Amino acid sequence: MTKRINEIKQAEKGAIISIFAYIFLAIIKLAAGYYGQSQALSADGLNNFTDMIASIAVLIGLKLSRKPADNEHRYGHWKAENVASLLTSLIMFAVGVQVVMDGVHSVIDKQMEQPSQLAAYVGLFSAVIMYGVYLINKKIAQKNNSQALHAVAKDNLSDMLTSIGTSVAVFAASFKLGWLDTLTAIIIGCIILKTAFEIFKESTFYLSDGFDKDLLALYKDDILKMDGIMDVVSIRARSLGANVFLDVVVSMNPNLTVEKSHHLVDNLESDLKEKYEIFDIDVHVEPFYPSK
């Protein structure tokens, strides 16, 4: 328990880094986009603004997930991390739709300006910063097994690629190709929507207690190799945040004493927790009777 809480605290640092980076980048991109007449850079700035809100939601979710179990939350508050990821996707989806609609309206109304090359330099500068933030958050997420921070890191990488695309489009659009800047803004909106859908899909999968069936099969194979286990009657698991809760029904020799079967189950739990870093395992034992 203490180890997992410490991991979440480390993941919170990554969310805080993202928040400050997004605040800084959103301000300079929106300002440069306005003065440089670049829809693409302004759209990228709005993207960073939503990313900031999403990172705040992740930070809150991580802090809530550290709350201990109580009478109404017997399994703790670990799913707050999954909820934070879901909120992130919804915020990104709303802004993605707005960016695409603004770009389409500009095309219809023929309000396409020639952007300043200043916007391109700001985009490249932002790409460098976001790549650094991505590397930091990716490392923290992997080290501390944080699903929410992993989603943030994916968004960081998407932002880096988006900023590079914005810069290329602004450079090209400055040569009397104003429509290219608007087109890039629409593409950025689509990228935001795609990332939002991926995060939404993953978070709803875990919130609905979905679990990797291949991993379950791997657990089962290892359980069957352990001393005293005759059969695995049923096995199921779910993820609460980054924590795996495993429920297993095994069958053993009916002549074993309670003390002996309890010892075997303890070994089973210890081996699985050590090998797969499973947070909690609940094992039920039934007598094994060979089928006739």
mmCIF file of C-alpha atoms in Angstrom:
data_model
loop_
_atom_site.group_PDB
_atom_site.id
_atom_site.type_symbol
_atom_site.label_atom_id
_atom_site.label_comp_id
_atom_site.label_asym_id
_atom_site.label_seq_id
_atom_site.Cartn_x
_atom_site.Cartn_y
_atom_site.Cartn_z
ATOM 1 C CA MET A 1 0.000 0.000 0.000
ATOM 2 C CA THR A 2 2.727 2.469 1.015
ATOM 3 C CA LYS A 3 4.716 1.694 -2.135
ATOM 4 C CA ARG A 4 1.720 2.408 -4.384
ATOM 5 C CA ILE A 5 0.959 5.683 -2.615
ATOM 6 C CA ASN A 6 4.574 6.783 -3.084
ATOM 7 C CA GLU A 7 4.329 5.906 -6.789
ATOM 8 C CA ILE A 8 1.223 8.051 -7.151
ATOM 9 C CA LYS A 9 2.976 10.948 -5.422
ATOM 10 C CA GLN A 10 5.758 10.696 -7.997
ATOM 11 C CA ALA A 11 3.196 10.614 -10.813
ATOM 12 C CA GLU A 12 1.670 13.816 -9.430
ATOM 13 C CA LYS A 13 4.980 15.581 -10.077
ATOM 14 C CA GLY A 14 4.671 14.734 -13.772
ATOM 15 C CA ALA A 15 1.156 16.186 -13.889
ATOM 16 C CA ILE A 16 2.399 19.397 -12.227
ATOM 17 C CA ILE A 17 5.224 19.723 -14.778
ATOM 18 C CA SER A 18 2.669 19.386 -17.593
ATOM 19 C CA ILE A 19 0.365 21.997 -16.055
ATOM 20 C CA PHE A 20 3.062 24.679 -15.906
ATOM 21 C CA ALA A 21 4.371 23.801 -19.364
ATOM 22 C CA TYR A 22 0.876 24.046 -20.864
ATOM 23 C CA ILE A 23 0.104 27.353 -19.143
ATOM 24 C CA PHE A 24 3.296 28.870 -20.565
ATOM 25 C CA LEU A 25 2.807 27.460 -24.075
ATOM 26 C CA ALA A 26 -0.905 28.285 -24.287
ATOM 27 C CA ILE A 27 -0.196 31.941 -23.460
ATOM 28 C CA ILE A 28 2.612 32.424 -25.976
ATOM 29 C CA LYS A 29 0.824 30.473 -28.740
ATOM 30 C CA LEU A 30 -2.478 32.320 -28.378
ATOM 31 C CA ALA A 31 -0.651 35.652 -28.278
ATOM 32 C CA ALA A 32 1.606 34.813 -31.238
ATOM 33 C CA GLY A 33 -1.315 33.297 -33.132
ATOM 34 C CA TYR A 34 -3.348 36.464 -32.667
ATOM 35 C CA TYR A 35 -0.605 38.921 -33.609
ATOM 36 C CA GLY A 36 0.813 36.635 -36.301
ATOM 37 C CA GLN A 37 -2.652 35.974 -37.789
ATOM 38 C CA SER A 38 -2.187 32.187 -37.632
ATOM 39 C CA GLN A 39 -5.274 30.064 -37.111
ATOM 40 C CA ALA A 40 -3.124 26.955 -36.853
ATOM 41 C CA LEU A 41 -1.039 28.351 -33.976
ATOM 42 C CA SER A 42 -4.144 29.688 -32.227
ATOM 43 C CA ALA A 43 -5.733 26.242 -32.525
ATOM 44 C CA ASP A 44 -2.559 24.713 -31.117
ATOM 45 C CA GLY A 45 -2.713 27.193 -28.227
ATOM 46 C CA LEU A 46 -6.313 26.189 -27.492
ATOM 47 C CA ASN A 47 -5.169 22.583 -27.595
ATOM 48 C CA ASN A 48 -2.551 23.356 -24.926
ATOM 49 C CA PHE A 49 -5.165 25.175 -22.856
ATOM 50 C CA THR A 50 -7.362 22.061 -22.805
ATOM 51 C CA ASP A 51 -4.310 19.954 -22.041
ATOM 52 C CA MET A 52 -3.680 22.155 -19.016
ATOM 53 C CA ILE A 53 -7.243 21.560 -17.781
ATOM 54 C CA ALA A 54 -6.856 17.846 -18.463
ATOM 55 C CA SER A 55 -3.588 17.726 -16.506
ATOM 56 C CA ILE A 56 -5.288 19.466 -13.586
ATOM 57 C CA ALA A 57 -8.029 16.819 -13.718
ATOM 58 C CA VAL A 58 -5.365 14.104 -13.703
ATOM 59 C CA LEU A 59 -3.608 15.719 -10.734
ATOM 60 C CA ILE A 60 -6.878 15.855 -8.786
ATOM 61 C CA GLY A 61 -7.622 12.249 -9.723
ATOM 62 C CA LEU A 62 -4.206 11.093 -8.539
ATOM 63 C CA LYS A 63 -4.616 12.911 -5.227
ATOM 64 C CA LEU A 64 -8.090 11.429 -4.702
ATOM 65 C CA SER A 65 -6.841 7.935 -5.509
ATOM 66 C CA ARG A 66 -4.453 8.158 -2.546
ATOM 67 C CA LYS A 67 -7.327 8.426 -0.088
ATOM 68 C CA PRO A 68 -7.555 5.299 2.118
ATOM 69 C CA ALA A 69 -10.480 2.888 2.002
ATOM 70 C CA ASP A 70 -13.529 3.782 4.097
ATOM 71 C CA ASN A 71 -16.961 2.312 4.877
ATOM 72 C CA GLU A 72 -18.369 3.442 1.528
ATOM 73 C CA HIS A 73 -15.285 2.637 -0.549
ATOM 74 C CA ARG A 74 -14.058 -0.746 0.623
ATOM 75 C CA TYR A 75 -11.683 -1.038 -2.334
ATOM 76 C CA GLY A 76 -10.271 2.436 -1.784
ATOM 77 C CA HIS A 77 -10.433 5.344 -4.238
ATOM 78 C CA TRP A 78 -8.052 3.997 -6.868
ATOM 79 C CA LYS A 79 -10.559 4.407 -9.721
ATOM 80 C CA ALA A 80 -10.318 8.178 -9.377
ATOM 81 C CA GLU A 81 -7.279 7.843 -11.643
ATOM 82 C CA ASN A 82 -9.428 6.209 -14.348
ATOM 83 C CA VAL A 83 -12.119 8.873 -13.917
ATOM 84 C CA ALA A 84 -9.461 11.570 -14.388
ATOM 85 C CA SER A 85 -8.449 9.977 -17.690
ATOM 86 C CA LEU A 86 -12.098 9.917 -18.791
ATOM 87 C CA LEU A 87 -12.552 13.612 -17.947
ATOM 88 C CA THR A 88 -9.381 14.357 -19.899
ATOM 89 C CA SER A 89 -10.850 12.758 -23.018
ATOM 90 C CA LEU A 90 -14.157 14.636 -22.710
ATOM 91 C CA ILE A 91 -12.426 18.017 -22.350
ATOM 92 C CA MET A 92 -10.201 17.282 -25.336
ATOM 93 C CA PHE A 93 -13.196 16.168 -27.397
ATOM 94 C CA ALA A 94 -15.093 19.424 -26.746
ATOM 95 C CA VAL A 95 -12.136 21.588 -27.802
ATOM 96 C CA GLY A 96 -11.354 19.393 -30.811
ATOM 97 C CA VAL A 97 -14.875 19.904 -32.134
ATOM 98 C CA GLN A 98 -14.581 23.674 -31.608
ATOM 99 C CA VAL A 99 -11.242 23.885 -33.433
ATOM 100 C CA VAL A 100 -12.560 21.914 -36.432
ATOM 101 C CA MET A 101 -15.745 24.006 -36.606
ATOM 102 C CA ASP A 102 -13.791 27.282 -36.473
ATOM 103 C CA GLY A 103 -11.539 26.097 -39.289
ATOM 104 C CA VAL A 104 -14.464 24.987 -41.455
ATOM 105 C CA HIS A 105 -16.260 28.298 -40.895
ATOM 106 C CA SER A 106 -13.112 30.170 -41.970
ATOM 107 C CA VAL A 107 -13.014 28.182 -45.209
ATOM 108 C CA ILE A 108 -16.715 28.800 -45.875
ATOM 109 C CA ASP A 109 -16.482 32.521 -45.072
ATOM 110 C CA LYS A 110 -13.117 32.792 -46.900
ATOM 111 C CA GLN A 111 -11.498 34.460 -43.891
ATOM 112 C CA MET A 112 -7.994 33.126 -44.453
ATOM 113 C CA GLU A 113 -5.100 35.407 -43.516
ATOM 114 C CA GLN A 114 -1.431 35.198 -44.442
ATOM 115 C CA PRO A 115 0.310 34.225 -41.158
ATOM 116 C CA SER A 116 3.579 35.730 -39.918
ATOM 117 C CA GLN A 117 6.665 33.521 -39.737
ATOM 118 C CA LEU A 118 6.871 34.453 -36.057
ATOM 119 C CA ALA A 119 4.118 31.886 -35.496
ATOM 120 C CA ALA A 120 6.317 29.197 -37.060
ATOM 121 C CA TYR A 121 9.241 29.939 -34.731
ATOM 122 C CA VAL A 122 6.927 29.824 -31.719
ATOM 123 C CA GLY A 123 5.656 26.437 -32.915
ATOM 124 C CA LEU A 124 9.160 25.000 -33.166
ATOM 125 C CA PHE A 125 10.078 26.375 -29.744
ATOM 126 C CA SER A 126 6.943 24.740 -28.301
ATOM 127 C CA ALA A 127 7.764 21.416 -29.949
ATOM 128 C CA VAL A 128 11.154 21.304 -28.227
ATOM 129 C CA ILE A 129 9.595 22.022 -24.823
ATOM 130 C CA MET A 130 6.824 19.441 -25.274
ATOM 131 C CA TYR A 131 9.296 16.754 -26.317
ATOM 132 C CA GLY A 132 11.213 17.329 -23.102
ATOM 133 C CA VAL A 133 7.988 17.161 -21.041
ATOM 134 C CA TYR A 134 6.997 13.971 -22.894
ATOM 135 C CA LEU A 135 10.290 12.246 -22.051
ATOM 136 C CA ILE A 136 9.980 13.223 -18.378
ATOM 137 C CA ASN A 137 6.372 12.056 -18.033
ATOM 138 C CA LYS A 138 6.951 8.860 -19.990
ATOM 139 C CA LYS A 139 9.794 7.931 -17.644
ATOM 140 C CA ILE A 140 7.773 8.756 -14.513
ATOM 141 C CA ALA A 141 4.678 6.916 -15.806
ATOM 142 C CA GLN A 142 6.649 3.757 -16.625
ATOM 143 C CA LYS A 143 8.572 3.793 -13.358
ATOM 144 C CA ASN A 144 5.458 4.343 -11.240
ATOM 145 C CA ASN A 145 2.923 2.414 -13.332
ATOM 146 C CA SER A 146 0.490 5.324 -13.712
ATOM 147 C CA GLN A 147 -2.267 4.949 -16.303
ATOM 148 C CA ALA A 148 -3.363 8.579 -15.952
ATOM 149 C CA LEU A 149 0.152 9.975 -16.385
ATOM 150 C CA HIS A 150 0.712 7.619 -19.316
ATOM 151 C CA ALA A 151 -2.324 9.263 -20.977
ATOM 152 C CA VAL A 152 -0.781 12.670 -20.257
ATOM 153 C CA ALA A 153 2.533 11.556 -21.810
ATOM 154 C CA LYS A 154 0.714 10.387 -24.963
ATOM 155 C CA ASP A 155 -0.923 13.785 -25.154
ATOM 156 C CA ASN A 156 2.490 15.457 -24.687
ATOM 157 C CA LEU A 157 3.850 13.565 -27.701
ATOM 158 C CA SER A 158 0.772 14.441 -29.748
ATOM 159 C CA ASP A 159 1.294 18.111 -28.851
ATOM 160 C CA MET A 160 4.931 17.958 -29.938
ATOM 161 C CA LEU A 161 4.001 16.536 -33.342
ATOM 162 C CA THR A 162 1.168 19.037 -33.680
ATOM 163 C CA SER A 163 3.525 21.965 -32.990
ATOM 164 C CA ILE A 164 5.951 20.726 -35.647
ATOM 165 C CA GLY A 165 3.099 20.407 -38.146
ATOM 166 C CA THR A 166 1.923 23.896 -37.266
ATOM 167 C CA SER A 167 5.379 25.357 -37.904
ATOM 168 C CA VAL A 168 5.702 23.664 -41.289
ATOM 169 C CA ALA A 169 2.231 24.853 -42.308
ATOM 170 C CA VAL A 170 2.899 28.443 -41.189
ATOM 171 C CA PHE A 171 6.187 28.575 -43.126
ATOM 172 C CA ALA A 172 4.389 27.326 -46.237
ATOM 173 C CA ALA A 173 1.339 29.553 -45.714
ATOM 174 C CA SER A 174 3.537 32.658 -45.441
ATOM 175 C CA PHE A 175 4.223 32.256 -49.185
ATOM 176 C CA LYS A 176 0.682 33.355 -50.142
ATOM 177 C CA LEU A 177 -0.862 30.036 -49.136
ATOM 178 C CA GLY A 178 -3.154 31.216 -46.363
ATOM 179 C CA TRP A 179 -5.517 28.288 -46.907
ATOM 180 C CA LEU A 180 -2.774 25.892 -45.733
ATOM 181 C CA ASP A 181 -2.732 27.507 -42.281
ATOM 182 C CA THR A 182 -6.504 27.040 -41.987
ATOM 183 C CA LEU A 183 -6.272 23.451 -43.236
ATOM 184 C CA THR A 184 -3.615 22.713 -40.607
ATOM 185 C CA ALA A 185 -5.918 24.105 -37.905
ATOM 186 C CA ILE A 186 -8.605 21.647 -39.017
ATOM 187 C CA ILE A 187 -6.084 18.777 -39.029
ATOM 188 C CA ILE A 188 -4.966 19.732 -35.505
ATOM 189 C CA GLY A 189 -8.603 19.602 -34.410
ATOM 190 C CA CYS A 190 -8.888 16.100 -35.876
ATOM 191 C CA ILE A 191 -5.712 15.023 -34.053
ATOM 192 C CA ILE A 192 -7.206 16.310 -30.791
ATOM 193 C CA LEU A 193 -10.376 14.303 -31.456
ATOM 194 C CA LYS A 194 -8.397 11.150 -32.274
ATOM 195 C CA THR A 195 -6.329 11.393 -29.080
ATOM 196 C CA ALA A 196 -9.489 12.098 -27.067
ATOM 197 C CA PHE A 197 -11.177 8.984 -28.482
ATOM 198 C CA GLU A 198 -8.184 6.758 -27.679
ATOM 199 C CA ILE A 199 -8.048 7.976 -24.064
ATOM 200 C CA PHE A 200 -11.857 7.690 -23.766
ATOM 201 C CA LYS A 201 -11.810 4.126 -25.085
ATOM 202 C CA GLU A 202 -9.070 3.030 -22.680
ATOM 203 C CA SER A 203 -10.564 4.720 -19.601
ATOM 204 C CA THR A 204 -14.101 3.388 -20.194
ATOM 205 C CA PHE A 205 -12.673 -0.102 -20.708
ATOM 206 C CA TYR A 206 -11.148 -0.095 -17.227
ATOM 207 C CA LEU A 207 -14.054 1.753 -15.586
ATOM 208 C CA SER A 208 -16.393 -0.987 -16.844
ATOM 209 C CA ASP A 209 -14.053 -3.598 -15.285
ATOM 210 C CA GLY A 210 -12.609 -4.739 -18.585
ATOM 211 C CA PHE A 211 -9.387 -6.730 -18.378
ATOM 212 C CA ASP A 212 -6.837 -8.197 -20.783
ATOM 213 C CA LYS A 213 -7.906 -11.810 -21.437
ATOM 214 C CA ASP A 214 -4.379 -12.796 -22.509
ATOM 215 C CA LEU A 215 -3.044 -11.643 -19.148
ATOM 216 C CA LEU A 216 -5.725 -13.668 -17.368
ATOM 217 C CA ALA A 217 -4.663 -16.734 -19.350
ATOM 218 C CA LEU A 218 -1.059 -16.089 -18.299
ATOM 219 C CA TYR A 219 -2.100 -15.890 -14.634
ATOM 220 C CA LYS A 220 -4.008 -19.159 -14.964
ATOM 221 C CA ASP A 221 -1.096 -21.010 -16.554
ATOM 222 C CA ASP A 222 1.220 -19.957 -13.725
ATOM 223 C CA ILE A 223 -1.312 -20.897 -11.037
ATOM 224 C CA LEU A 224 -1.663 -24.392 -12.485
ATOM 225 C CA LYS A 225 2.105 -24.870 -12.202
ATOM 226 C CA MET A 226 2.094 -24.181 -8.454
ATOM 227 C CA ASP A 227 2.295 -26.904 -5.819
ATOM 228 C CA GLY A 228 -1.018 -28.303 -4.641
ATOM 229 C CA ILE A 229 -3.204 -26.657 -7.301
ATOM 230 C CA MET A 230 -5.239 -29.319 -9.123
ATOM 231 C CA ASP A 231 -7.395 -27.002 -11.217
ATOM 232 C CA VAL A 232 -8.451 -23.369 -11.672
ATOM 233 C CA VAL A 233 -12.245 -23.324 -11.453
ATOM 234 C CA SER A 234 -12.571 -19.617 -12.265
ATOM 235 C CA ILE A 235 -10.398 -16.543 -12.535
ATOM 236 C CA ARG A 236 -11.282 -12.896 -12.983
ATOM 237 C CA ALA A 237 -9.552 -9.570 -12.494
ATOM 238 C CA ARG A 238 -10.136 -5.854 -12.701
ATOM 239 C CA SER A 239 -8.027 -2.727 -12.600
ATOM 240 C CA LEU A 240 -8.586 0.085 -10.136
ATOM 241 C CA GLY A 241 -6.273 2.785 -11.375
ATOM 242 C CA ALA A 242 -2.983 0.991 -11.950
ATOM 243 C CA ASN A 243 -3.795 -1.645 -9.331
ATOM 244 C CA VAL A 244 -4.867 -5.160 -10.318
ATOM 245 C CA PHE A 245 -7.367 -6.989 -8.110
ATOM 246 C CA LEU A 246 -7.474 -10.733 -8.824
ATOM 247 C CA ASP A 247 -10.190 -13.212 -7.764
ATOM 248 C CA VAL A 248 -9.394 -16.917 -8.171
ATOM 249 C CA VAL A 249 -11.222 -20.139 -7.341
ATOM 250 C CA VAL A 250 -8.871 -23.141 -7.217
ATOM 251 C CA SER A 251 -9.405 -26.785 -6.392
ATOM 252 C CA MET A 252 -7.076 -28.861 -4.190
ATOM 253 C CA ASN A 253 -6.797 -32.326 -2.738
ATOM 254 C CA PRO A 254 -9.808 -32.656 -0.364
ATOM 255 C CA ASN A 255 -7.642 -34.566 2.123
ATOM 256 C CA LEU A 256 -5.360 -31.615 2.807
ATOM 257 C CA THR A 257 -5.638 -29.997 6.211
ATOM 258 C CA VAL A 258 -6.875 -26.411 6.453
ATOM 259 C CA GLU A 259 -3.414 -25.396 7.607
ATOM 260 C CA LYS A 260 -1.718 -27.029 4.607
ATOM 261 C CA SER A 261 -4.119 -25.591 2.019
ATOM 262 C CA HIS A 262 -3.786 -22.169 3.640
ATOM 263 C CA HIS A 263 0.007 -22.399 3.366
ATOM 264 C CA LEU A 264 -0.233 -23.322 -0.327
ATOM 265 C CA VAL A 265 -2.576 -20.406 -0.998
ATOM 266 C CA ASP A 266 -0.181 -18.024 0.754
ATOM 267 C CA ASN A 267 2.618 -19.206 -1.530
ATOM 268 C CA LEU A 268 0.357 -18.755 -4.559
ATOM 269 C CA GLU A 269 -0.464 -15.177 -3.597
ATOM 270 C CA SER A 270 3.152 -14.282 -2.821
ATOM 271 C CA ASP A 271 4.429 -15.691 -6.125
ATOM 272 C CA LEU A 272 1.806 -13.889 -8.241
ATOM 273 C CA LYS A 273 2.237 -10.578 -6.440
ATOM 274 C CA GLU A 274 6.004 -10.714 -6.839
ATOM 275 C CA LYS A 275 5.964 -11.763 -10.499
ATOM 276 C CA TYR A 276 3.106 -9.591 -11.799
ATOM 277 C CA GLU A 277 2.920 -6.835 -9.141
ATOM 278 C CA ILE A 278 -0.728 -7.650 -8.437
ATOM 279 C CA PHE A 279 -2.107 -5.349 -5.749
ATOM 280 C CA ASP A 280 -4.633 -7.712 -4.136
ATOM 281 C CA ILE A 281 -5.503 -11.408 -4.588
ATOM 282 C CA ASP A 282 -8.549 -13.210 -3.209
ATOM 283 C CA VAL A 283 -8.323 -17.023 -3.422
ATOM 284 C CA HIS A 284 -11.200 -19.410 -2.708
ATOM 285 C CA VAL A 285 -10.398 -23.125 -2.301
ATOM 286 C CA GLU A 286 -12.683 -25.989 -3.317
ATOM 287 C CA PRO A 287 -12.088 -29.769 -3.069
ATOM 288 C CA PHE A 288 -10.901 -31.444 -6.235
ATOM 289 C CA TYR A 289 -12.838 -34.501 -7.409
ATOM 290 C CA PRO A 290 -11.698 -36.086 -10.701
ATOM 291 C CA SER A 291 -14.469 -36.352 -13.272
ATOM 292 C CA LYS A 292 -15.626 -39.880 -13.853
#
